[in-house]
Short mmCIF file of C-alpha atoms in Angstrom, two decimals:
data_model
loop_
_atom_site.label_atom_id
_atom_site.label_comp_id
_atom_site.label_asym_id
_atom_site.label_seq_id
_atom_site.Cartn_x
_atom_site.Cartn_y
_atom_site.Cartn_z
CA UNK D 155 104.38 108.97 89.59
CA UNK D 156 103.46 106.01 91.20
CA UNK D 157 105.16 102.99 93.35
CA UNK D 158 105.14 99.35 93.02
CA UNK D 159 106.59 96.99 95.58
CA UNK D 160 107.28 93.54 96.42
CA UNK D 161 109.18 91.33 98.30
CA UNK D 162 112.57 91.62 96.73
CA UNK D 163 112.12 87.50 96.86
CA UNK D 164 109.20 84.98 97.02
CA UNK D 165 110.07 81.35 96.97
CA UNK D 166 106.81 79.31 95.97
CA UNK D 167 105.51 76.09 95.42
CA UNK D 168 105.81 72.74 97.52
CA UNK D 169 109.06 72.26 100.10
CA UNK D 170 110.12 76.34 99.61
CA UNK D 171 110.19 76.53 103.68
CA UNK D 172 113.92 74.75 103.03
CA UNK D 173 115.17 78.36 101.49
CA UNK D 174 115.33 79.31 104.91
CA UNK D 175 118.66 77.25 105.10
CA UNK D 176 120.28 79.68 102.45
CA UNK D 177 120.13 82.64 105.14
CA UNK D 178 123.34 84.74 106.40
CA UNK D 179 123.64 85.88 109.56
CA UNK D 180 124.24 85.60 113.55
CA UNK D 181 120.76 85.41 114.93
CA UNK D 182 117.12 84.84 114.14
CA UNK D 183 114.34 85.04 115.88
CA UNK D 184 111.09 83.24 114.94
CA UNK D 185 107.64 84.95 115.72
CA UNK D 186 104.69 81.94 115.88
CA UNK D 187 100.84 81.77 116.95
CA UNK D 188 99.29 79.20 118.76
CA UNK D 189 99.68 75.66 118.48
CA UNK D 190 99.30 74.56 114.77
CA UNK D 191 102.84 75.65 113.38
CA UNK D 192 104.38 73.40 116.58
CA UNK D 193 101.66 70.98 115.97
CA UNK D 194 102.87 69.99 112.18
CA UNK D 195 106.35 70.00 112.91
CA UNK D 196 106.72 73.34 110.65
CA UNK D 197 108.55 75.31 113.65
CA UNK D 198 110.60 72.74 114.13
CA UNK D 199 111.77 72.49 110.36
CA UNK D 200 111.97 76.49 110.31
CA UNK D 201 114.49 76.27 113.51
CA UNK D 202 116.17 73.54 111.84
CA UNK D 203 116.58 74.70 108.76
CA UNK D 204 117.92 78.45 110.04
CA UNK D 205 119.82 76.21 112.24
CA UNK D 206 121.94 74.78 109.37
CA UNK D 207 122.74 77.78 107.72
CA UNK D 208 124.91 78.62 111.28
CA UNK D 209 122.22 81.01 113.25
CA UNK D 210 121.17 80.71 116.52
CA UNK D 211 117.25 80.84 117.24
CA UNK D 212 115.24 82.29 119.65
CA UNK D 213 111.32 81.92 119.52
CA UNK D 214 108.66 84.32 120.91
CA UNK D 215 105.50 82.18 120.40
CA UNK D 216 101.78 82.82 122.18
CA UNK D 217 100.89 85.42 119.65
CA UNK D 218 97.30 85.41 119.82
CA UNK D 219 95.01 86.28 116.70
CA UNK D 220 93.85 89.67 116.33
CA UNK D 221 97.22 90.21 118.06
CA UNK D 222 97.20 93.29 120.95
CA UNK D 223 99.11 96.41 121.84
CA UNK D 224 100.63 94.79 124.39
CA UNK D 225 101.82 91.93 122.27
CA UNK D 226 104.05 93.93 120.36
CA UNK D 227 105.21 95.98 122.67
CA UNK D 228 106.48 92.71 124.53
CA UNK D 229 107.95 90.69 121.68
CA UNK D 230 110.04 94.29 120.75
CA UNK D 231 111.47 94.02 123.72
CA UNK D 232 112.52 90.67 123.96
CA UNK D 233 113.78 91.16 120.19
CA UNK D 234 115.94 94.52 121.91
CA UNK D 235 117.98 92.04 124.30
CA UNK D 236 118.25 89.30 121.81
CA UNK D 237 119.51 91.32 118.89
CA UNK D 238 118.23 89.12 115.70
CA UNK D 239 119.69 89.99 112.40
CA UNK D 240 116.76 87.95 110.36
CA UNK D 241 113.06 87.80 112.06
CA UNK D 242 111.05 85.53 110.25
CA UNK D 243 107.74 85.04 111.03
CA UNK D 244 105.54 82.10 110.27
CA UNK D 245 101.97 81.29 110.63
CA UNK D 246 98.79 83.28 109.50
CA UNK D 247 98.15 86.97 109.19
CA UNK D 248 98.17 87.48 112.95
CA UNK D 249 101.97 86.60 114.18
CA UNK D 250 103.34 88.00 110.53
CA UNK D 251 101.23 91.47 111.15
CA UNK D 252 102.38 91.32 115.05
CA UNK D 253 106.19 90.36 114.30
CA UNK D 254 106.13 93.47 111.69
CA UNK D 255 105.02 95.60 114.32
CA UNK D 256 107.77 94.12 116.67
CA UNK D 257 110.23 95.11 113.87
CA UNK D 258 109.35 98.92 113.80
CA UNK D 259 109.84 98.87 117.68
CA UNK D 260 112.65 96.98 117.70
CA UNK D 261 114.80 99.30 115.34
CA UNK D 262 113.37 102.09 116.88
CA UNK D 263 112.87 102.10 120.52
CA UNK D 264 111.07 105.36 121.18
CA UNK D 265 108.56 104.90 118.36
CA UNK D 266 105.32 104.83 119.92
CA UNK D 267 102.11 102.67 118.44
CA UNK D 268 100.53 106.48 117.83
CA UNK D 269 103.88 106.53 115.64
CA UNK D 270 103.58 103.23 113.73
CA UNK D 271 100.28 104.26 112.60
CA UNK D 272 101.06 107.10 110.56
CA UNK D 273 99.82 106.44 107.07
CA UNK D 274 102.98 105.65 105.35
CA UNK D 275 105.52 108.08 107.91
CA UNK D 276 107.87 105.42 109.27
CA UNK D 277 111.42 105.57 108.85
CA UNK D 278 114.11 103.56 107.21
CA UNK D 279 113.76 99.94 108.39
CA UNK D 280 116.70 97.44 108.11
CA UNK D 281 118.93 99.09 110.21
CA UNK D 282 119.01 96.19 112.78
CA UNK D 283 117.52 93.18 110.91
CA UNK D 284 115.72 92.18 107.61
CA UNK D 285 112.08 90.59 107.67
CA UNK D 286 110.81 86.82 106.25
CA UNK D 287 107.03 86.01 106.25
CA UNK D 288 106.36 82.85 105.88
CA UNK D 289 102.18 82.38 105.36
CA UNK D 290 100.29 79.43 106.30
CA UNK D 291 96.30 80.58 105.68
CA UNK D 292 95.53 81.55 102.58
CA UNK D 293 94.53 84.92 102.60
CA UNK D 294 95.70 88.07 104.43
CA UNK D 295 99.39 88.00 102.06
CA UNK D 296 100.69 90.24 104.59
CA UNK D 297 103.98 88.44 103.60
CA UNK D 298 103.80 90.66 100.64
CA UNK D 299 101.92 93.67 101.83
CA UNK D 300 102.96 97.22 103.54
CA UNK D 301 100.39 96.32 105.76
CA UNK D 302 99.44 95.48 109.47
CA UNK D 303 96.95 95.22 111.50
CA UNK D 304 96.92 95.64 115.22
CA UNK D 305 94.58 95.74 117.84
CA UNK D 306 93.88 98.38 120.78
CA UNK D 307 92.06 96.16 123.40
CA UNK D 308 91.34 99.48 125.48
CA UNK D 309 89.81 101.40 122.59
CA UNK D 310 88.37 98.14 120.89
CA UNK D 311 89.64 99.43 117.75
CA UNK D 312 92.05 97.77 115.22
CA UNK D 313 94.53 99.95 113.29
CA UNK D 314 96.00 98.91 110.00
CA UNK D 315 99.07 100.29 109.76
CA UNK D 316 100.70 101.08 106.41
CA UNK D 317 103.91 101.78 104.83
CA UNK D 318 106.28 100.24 101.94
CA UNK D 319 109.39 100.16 105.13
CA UNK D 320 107.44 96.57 106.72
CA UNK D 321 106.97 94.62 102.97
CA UNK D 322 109.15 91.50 103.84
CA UNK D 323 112.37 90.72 102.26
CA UNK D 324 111.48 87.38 101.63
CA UNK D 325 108.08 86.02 101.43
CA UNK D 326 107.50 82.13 101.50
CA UNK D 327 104.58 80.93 99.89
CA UNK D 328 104.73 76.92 100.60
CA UNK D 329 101.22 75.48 100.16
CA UNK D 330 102.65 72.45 102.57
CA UNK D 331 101.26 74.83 104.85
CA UNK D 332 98.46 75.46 104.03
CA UNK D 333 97.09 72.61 104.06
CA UNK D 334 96.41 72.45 107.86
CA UNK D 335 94.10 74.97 107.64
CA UNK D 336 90.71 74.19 109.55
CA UNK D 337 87.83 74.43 106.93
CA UNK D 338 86.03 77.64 108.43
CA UNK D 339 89.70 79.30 108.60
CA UNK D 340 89.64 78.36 104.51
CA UNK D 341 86.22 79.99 103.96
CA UNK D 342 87.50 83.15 105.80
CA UNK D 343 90.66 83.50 104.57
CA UNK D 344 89.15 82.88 101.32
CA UNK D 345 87.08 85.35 100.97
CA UNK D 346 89.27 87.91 102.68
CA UNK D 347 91.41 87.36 99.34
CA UNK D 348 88.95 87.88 96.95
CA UNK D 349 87.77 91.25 98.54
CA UNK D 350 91.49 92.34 98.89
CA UNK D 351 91.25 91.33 95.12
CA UNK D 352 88.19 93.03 94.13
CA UNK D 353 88.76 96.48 96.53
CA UNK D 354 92.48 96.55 94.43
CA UNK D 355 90.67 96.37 91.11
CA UNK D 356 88.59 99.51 92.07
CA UNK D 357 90.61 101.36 93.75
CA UNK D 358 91.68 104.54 93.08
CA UNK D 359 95.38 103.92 93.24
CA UNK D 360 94.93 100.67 90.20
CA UNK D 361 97.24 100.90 87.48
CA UNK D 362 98.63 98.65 84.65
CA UNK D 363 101.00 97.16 87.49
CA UNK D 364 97.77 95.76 89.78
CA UNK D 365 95.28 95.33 87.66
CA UNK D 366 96.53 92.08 86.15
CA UNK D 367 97.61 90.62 89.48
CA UNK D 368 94.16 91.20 90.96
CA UNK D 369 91.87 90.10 87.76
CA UNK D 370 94.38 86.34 87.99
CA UNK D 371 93.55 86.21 91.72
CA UNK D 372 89.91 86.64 91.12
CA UNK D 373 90.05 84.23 88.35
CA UNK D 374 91.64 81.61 89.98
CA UNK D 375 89.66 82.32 93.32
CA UNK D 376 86.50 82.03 91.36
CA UNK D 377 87.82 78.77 90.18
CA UNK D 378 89.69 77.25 93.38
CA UNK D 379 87.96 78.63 96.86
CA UNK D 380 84.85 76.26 97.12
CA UNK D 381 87.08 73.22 95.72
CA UNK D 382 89.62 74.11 98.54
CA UNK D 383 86.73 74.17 101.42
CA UNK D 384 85.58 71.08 100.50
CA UNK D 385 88.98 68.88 100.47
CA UNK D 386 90.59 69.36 97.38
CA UNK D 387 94.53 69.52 97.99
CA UNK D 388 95.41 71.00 94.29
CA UNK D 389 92.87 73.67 95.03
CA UNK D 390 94.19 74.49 98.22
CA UNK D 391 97.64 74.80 96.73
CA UNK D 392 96.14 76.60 94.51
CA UNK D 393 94.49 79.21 96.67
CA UNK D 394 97.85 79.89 98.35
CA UNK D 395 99.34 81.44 95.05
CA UNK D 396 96.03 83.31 94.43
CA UNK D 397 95.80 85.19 97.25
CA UNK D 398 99.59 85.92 97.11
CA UNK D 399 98.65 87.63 93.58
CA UNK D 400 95.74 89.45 95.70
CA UNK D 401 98.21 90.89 98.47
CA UNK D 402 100.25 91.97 95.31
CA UNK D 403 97.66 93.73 94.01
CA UNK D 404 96.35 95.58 97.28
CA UNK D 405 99.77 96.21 98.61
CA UNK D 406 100.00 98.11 95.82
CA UNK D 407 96.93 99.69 94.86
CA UNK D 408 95.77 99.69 98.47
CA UNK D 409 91.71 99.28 99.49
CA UNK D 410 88.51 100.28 100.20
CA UNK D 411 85.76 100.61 103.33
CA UNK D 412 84.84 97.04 103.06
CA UNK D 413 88.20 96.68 105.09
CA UNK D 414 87.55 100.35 106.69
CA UNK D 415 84.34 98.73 107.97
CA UNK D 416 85.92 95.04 109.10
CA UNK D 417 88.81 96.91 110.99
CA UNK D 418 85.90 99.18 112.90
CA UNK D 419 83.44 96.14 113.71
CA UNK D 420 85.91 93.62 114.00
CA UNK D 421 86.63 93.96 117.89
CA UNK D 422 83.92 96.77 118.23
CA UNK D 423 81.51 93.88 120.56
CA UNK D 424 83.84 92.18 122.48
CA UNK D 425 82.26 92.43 125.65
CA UNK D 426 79.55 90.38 123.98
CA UNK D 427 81.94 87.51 124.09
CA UNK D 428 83.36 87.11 120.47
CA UNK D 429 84.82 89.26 117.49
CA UNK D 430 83.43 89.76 113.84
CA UNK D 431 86.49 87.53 112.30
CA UNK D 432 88.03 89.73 109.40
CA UNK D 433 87.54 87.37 106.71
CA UNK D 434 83.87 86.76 107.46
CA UNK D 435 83.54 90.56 107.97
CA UNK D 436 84.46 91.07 104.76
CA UNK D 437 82.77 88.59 102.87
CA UNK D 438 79.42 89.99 104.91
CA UNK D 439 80.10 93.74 103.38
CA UNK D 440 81.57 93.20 100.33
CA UNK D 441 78.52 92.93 97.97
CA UNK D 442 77.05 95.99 99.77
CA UNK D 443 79.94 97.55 99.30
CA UNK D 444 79.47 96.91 95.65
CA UNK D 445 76.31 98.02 95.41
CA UNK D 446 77.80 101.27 96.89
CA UNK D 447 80.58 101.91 95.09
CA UNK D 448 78.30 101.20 91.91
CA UNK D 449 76.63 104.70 91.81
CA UNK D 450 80.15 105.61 90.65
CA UNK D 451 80.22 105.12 87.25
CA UNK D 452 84.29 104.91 86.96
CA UNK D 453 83.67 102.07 89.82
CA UNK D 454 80.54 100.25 88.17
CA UNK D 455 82.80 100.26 85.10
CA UNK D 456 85.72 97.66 86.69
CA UNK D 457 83.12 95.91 88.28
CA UNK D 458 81.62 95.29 84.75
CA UNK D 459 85.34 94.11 83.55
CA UNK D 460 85.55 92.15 86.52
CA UNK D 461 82.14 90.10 85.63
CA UNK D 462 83.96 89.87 81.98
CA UNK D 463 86.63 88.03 83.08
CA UNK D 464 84.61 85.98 85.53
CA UNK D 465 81.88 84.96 82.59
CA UNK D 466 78.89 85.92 85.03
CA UNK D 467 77.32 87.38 82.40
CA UNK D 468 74.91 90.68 81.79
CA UNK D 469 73.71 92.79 79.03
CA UNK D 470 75.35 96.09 80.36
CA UNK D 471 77.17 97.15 83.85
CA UNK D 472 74.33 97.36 85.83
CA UNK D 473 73.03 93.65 85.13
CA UNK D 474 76.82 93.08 85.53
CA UNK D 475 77.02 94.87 89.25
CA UNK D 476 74.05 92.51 89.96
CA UNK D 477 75.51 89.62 89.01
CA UNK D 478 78.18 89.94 91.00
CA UNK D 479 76.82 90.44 94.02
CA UNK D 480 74.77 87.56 93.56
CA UNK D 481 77.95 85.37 92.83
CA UNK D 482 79.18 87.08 96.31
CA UNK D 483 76.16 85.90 98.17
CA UNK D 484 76.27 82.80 97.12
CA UNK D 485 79.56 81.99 98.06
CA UNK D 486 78.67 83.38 101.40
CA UNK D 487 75.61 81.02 101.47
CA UNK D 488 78.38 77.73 100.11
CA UNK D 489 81.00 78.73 102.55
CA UNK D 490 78.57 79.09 105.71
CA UNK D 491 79.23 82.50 106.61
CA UNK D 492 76.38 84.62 107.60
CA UNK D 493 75.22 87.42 104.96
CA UNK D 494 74.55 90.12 107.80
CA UNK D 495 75.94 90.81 111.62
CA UNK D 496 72.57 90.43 113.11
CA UNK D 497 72.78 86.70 111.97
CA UNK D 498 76.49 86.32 112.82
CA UNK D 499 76.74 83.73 115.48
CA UNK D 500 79.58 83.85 117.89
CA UNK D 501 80.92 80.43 116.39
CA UNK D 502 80.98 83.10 113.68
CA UNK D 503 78.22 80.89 111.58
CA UNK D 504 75.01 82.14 110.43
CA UNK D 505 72.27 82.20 113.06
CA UNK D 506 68.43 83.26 113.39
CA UNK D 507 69.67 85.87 116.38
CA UNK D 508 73.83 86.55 116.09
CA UNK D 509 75.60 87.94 119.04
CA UNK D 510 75.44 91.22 118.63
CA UNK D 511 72.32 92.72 119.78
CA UNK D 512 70.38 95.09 117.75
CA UNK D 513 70.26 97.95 120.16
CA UNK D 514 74.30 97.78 121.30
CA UNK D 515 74.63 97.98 117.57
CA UNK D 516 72.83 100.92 116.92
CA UNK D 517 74.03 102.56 120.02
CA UNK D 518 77.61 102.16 119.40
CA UNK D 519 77.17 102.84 115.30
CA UNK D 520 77.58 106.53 114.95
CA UNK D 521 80.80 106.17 116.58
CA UNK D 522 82.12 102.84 114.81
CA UNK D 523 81.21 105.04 111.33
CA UNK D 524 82.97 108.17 112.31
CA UNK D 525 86.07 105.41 112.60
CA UNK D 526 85.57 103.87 109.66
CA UNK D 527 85.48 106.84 107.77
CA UNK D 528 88.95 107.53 109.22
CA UNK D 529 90.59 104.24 108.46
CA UNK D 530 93.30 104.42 106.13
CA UNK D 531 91.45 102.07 103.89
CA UNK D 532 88.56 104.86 102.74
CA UNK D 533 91.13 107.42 100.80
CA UNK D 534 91.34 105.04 98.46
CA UNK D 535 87.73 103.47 97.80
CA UNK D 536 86.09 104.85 94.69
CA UNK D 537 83.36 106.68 96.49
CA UNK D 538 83.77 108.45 99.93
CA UNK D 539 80.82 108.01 102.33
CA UNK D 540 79.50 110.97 104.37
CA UNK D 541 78.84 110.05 108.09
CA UNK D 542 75.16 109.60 107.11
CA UNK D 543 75.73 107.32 104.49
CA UNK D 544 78.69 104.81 106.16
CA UNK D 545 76.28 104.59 109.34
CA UNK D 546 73.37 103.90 106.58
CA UNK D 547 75.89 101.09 104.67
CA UNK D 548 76.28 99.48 108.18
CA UNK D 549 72.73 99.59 108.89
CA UNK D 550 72.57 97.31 105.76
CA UNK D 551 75.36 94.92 106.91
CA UNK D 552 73.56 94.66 109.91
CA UNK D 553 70.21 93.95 108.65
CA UNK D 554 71.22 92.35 105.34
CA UNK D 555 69.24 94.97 103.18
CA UNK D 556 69.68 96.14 99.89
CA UNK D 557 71.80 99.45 99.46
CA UNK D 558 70.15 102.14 97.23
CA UNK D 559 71.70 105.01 98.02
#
């Protein structure tokens, strides 16, 4: 037996951040970022609009991306004297996956963060409040996922946690948005959607359920993300739904150590002055993680349906698996993002010497592959790497060599 769920709604398309207005209850609280929701006037419209259906609003705002420990542990509290029967929280991945965090607190006070990231143990949510997501980057769909990810400053580790209890109620996909995304925040996002896509496809947990939502997102990611980084509004709006379709799919049929591997480097040099961004992370491992996951043949078979759908062409799977992680390179190489860490500037563009040095990397990579290994990401990839081989796989996303192992 398996599981499969969603939002129980998701209002789409141009001018949905009005359904807000159509909410019951006493008090809401909205969870923000930095300056760009303010900036637009889209925090003002979500206070108005929650406003007029006869709340009153608080706002906890400052949450900073990759957001901390700390963070949630304050914005619980300020959510246990306020008392808010809706949260809603608006913005990109980082305030959504911080005000879910906020919620588990929140309802339950002595949970601890060593609690929350139990692989799928919480208890029943919605005892307090319900849960809106409203997305403006186009690509972490944590406004549809069981998914969050939070950060441990101390340890320099971030920790997805997981479990069906923190999928929104309502999920608001408005591409209106979107569109004030800066153009490297389109690239990453971007490609953080098509490897939530592609690690959903060959997962272990796919069924008839995901597989349809992930092949569309790929399609229309294929299609849409290099149109969208360069200007083009439709493809943008476009975008939004796809990776909406991708956090479908993965919520569902969960991942794979590309994301085991972005969580574990992500924050892993910070005291080199900058982190491995998730969505260029990804986009860095995913066609080595390919190339890995290939020697399965169960694996190199989706891949091959994959490249079907996508019309890269090849006269059997292997020719196929190469294709495709030629197609990933070279949107790498059209969205500017490096294709390796040692070339990962701390601007996060690609650089003749990154930021990373080669000899803190290799000192700190036995221990960053023993945690990747652990993430809850790997029980699901097709193939499970031995300590040997994940430290070998991030030798290659280091060095940007081939994988033949």
């Amino acid at each position: 037996m398996a599981r499969f769920t969603l939002p129980r709604d998701i209002y789409h398309g141009k001018g949905a951040l009005e359904n807000l207005k159509n909410f019951t209850g006493e008090r809401a609280i909205i969870c923000v970022g930095g300056g760009s929701m303010k900036k637009y006037g889209f925090l003002d419209r979500a206070i108005s609009y929650l406003q007029q259906a006869g709340m009153e609003v608080k706002v906890f705002d400052g949450i900073e991306p990759d957001p901390s420990v700390d963070t949630v542990m304050r914005g619980a509290e300020v959510m246990q004297q306020y008392q808010p029967d809706w949260i809603v929280a608006i913005g990109g991945g980082s305030p959504i996956d911080a005000a879910k965090a906020m919620w588990i607190k929140y309802e339950y006070p002595e949970t601890t963060f060593e609690d929350m990231c139990k692989v799928f143990g919480l208890p029943k949510l919605r005892t307090k409040a319900h849960f809106c997501a409203v997305s403006s980057t186009s690509g972490t769909a944590t406004e549809v996922t069981a998914f969050s990810v939070i950060t441990d400053y101390q340890k320099g580790v971030k920790y997805p946690l997981a479990d069906f209890e923190i999928t929104p109620d309502v999920a608001i996909v408005d591409p209106e948005l979107a569109m004030t995304m800066p153009k490297k925040l389109v690239a990453h996002t971007g490609m953080d959607a098509l490897t939530h896509a592609v690690e959903a496809y060959v997962s272990t947990a796919n069924c008839s359920y995901t597989d349809p939502l992930a092949i569309g997102a790929i399609e229309m990611i294929q299609h849409d993300l290099v149109a969208s980084y360069n200007g083009d509004e439709n493809a943008r709006a476009r975008m939004h739904d796809a990776q909406c379709l991708a956090g479908m799919a993965f919520s569902n049929a969960l991942l794979g150590i590309v994301h085991s591997m972005a969580h574990k480097t992500g924050a892993a040099f910070a005291d080199y002055g900058a982190h491995i961004i998730h969505g260029a992370a990804n986009a860095m491992y995913l066609p080595k993680v390919v190339a890995f996951n290939a020697k399965d043949e169960t694996a190199k078979k989706r891949y091959g349906v994959i490249v079907d759908y996508m019309g890269l062409g090849g006269k059997d799977d292997d020719e196929k698996v190469a294709n495709l992680i030629k197609f990933l390179r070279g949107m790498n190489d059209q969205l500017n993002i490096p294709q390796g860490i040692k070339f990962y500037g701390a601007d996060s563009y690609p650089t003749e010497n990154g930021f990373v040095p080669e000899d803190v990397f290799l000192e700190r990579l036995p221990e960053i592959a023993r945690l990747a290994i652990s993430d809850a990401c790997t029980g699901s990839n097709p193939r499970i790497p031995t300590q040997k081989e994940m430290e070998d796989l991030l030798k290659c996303c280091y060095y940007d060599t081939e994988v033949d192992f």
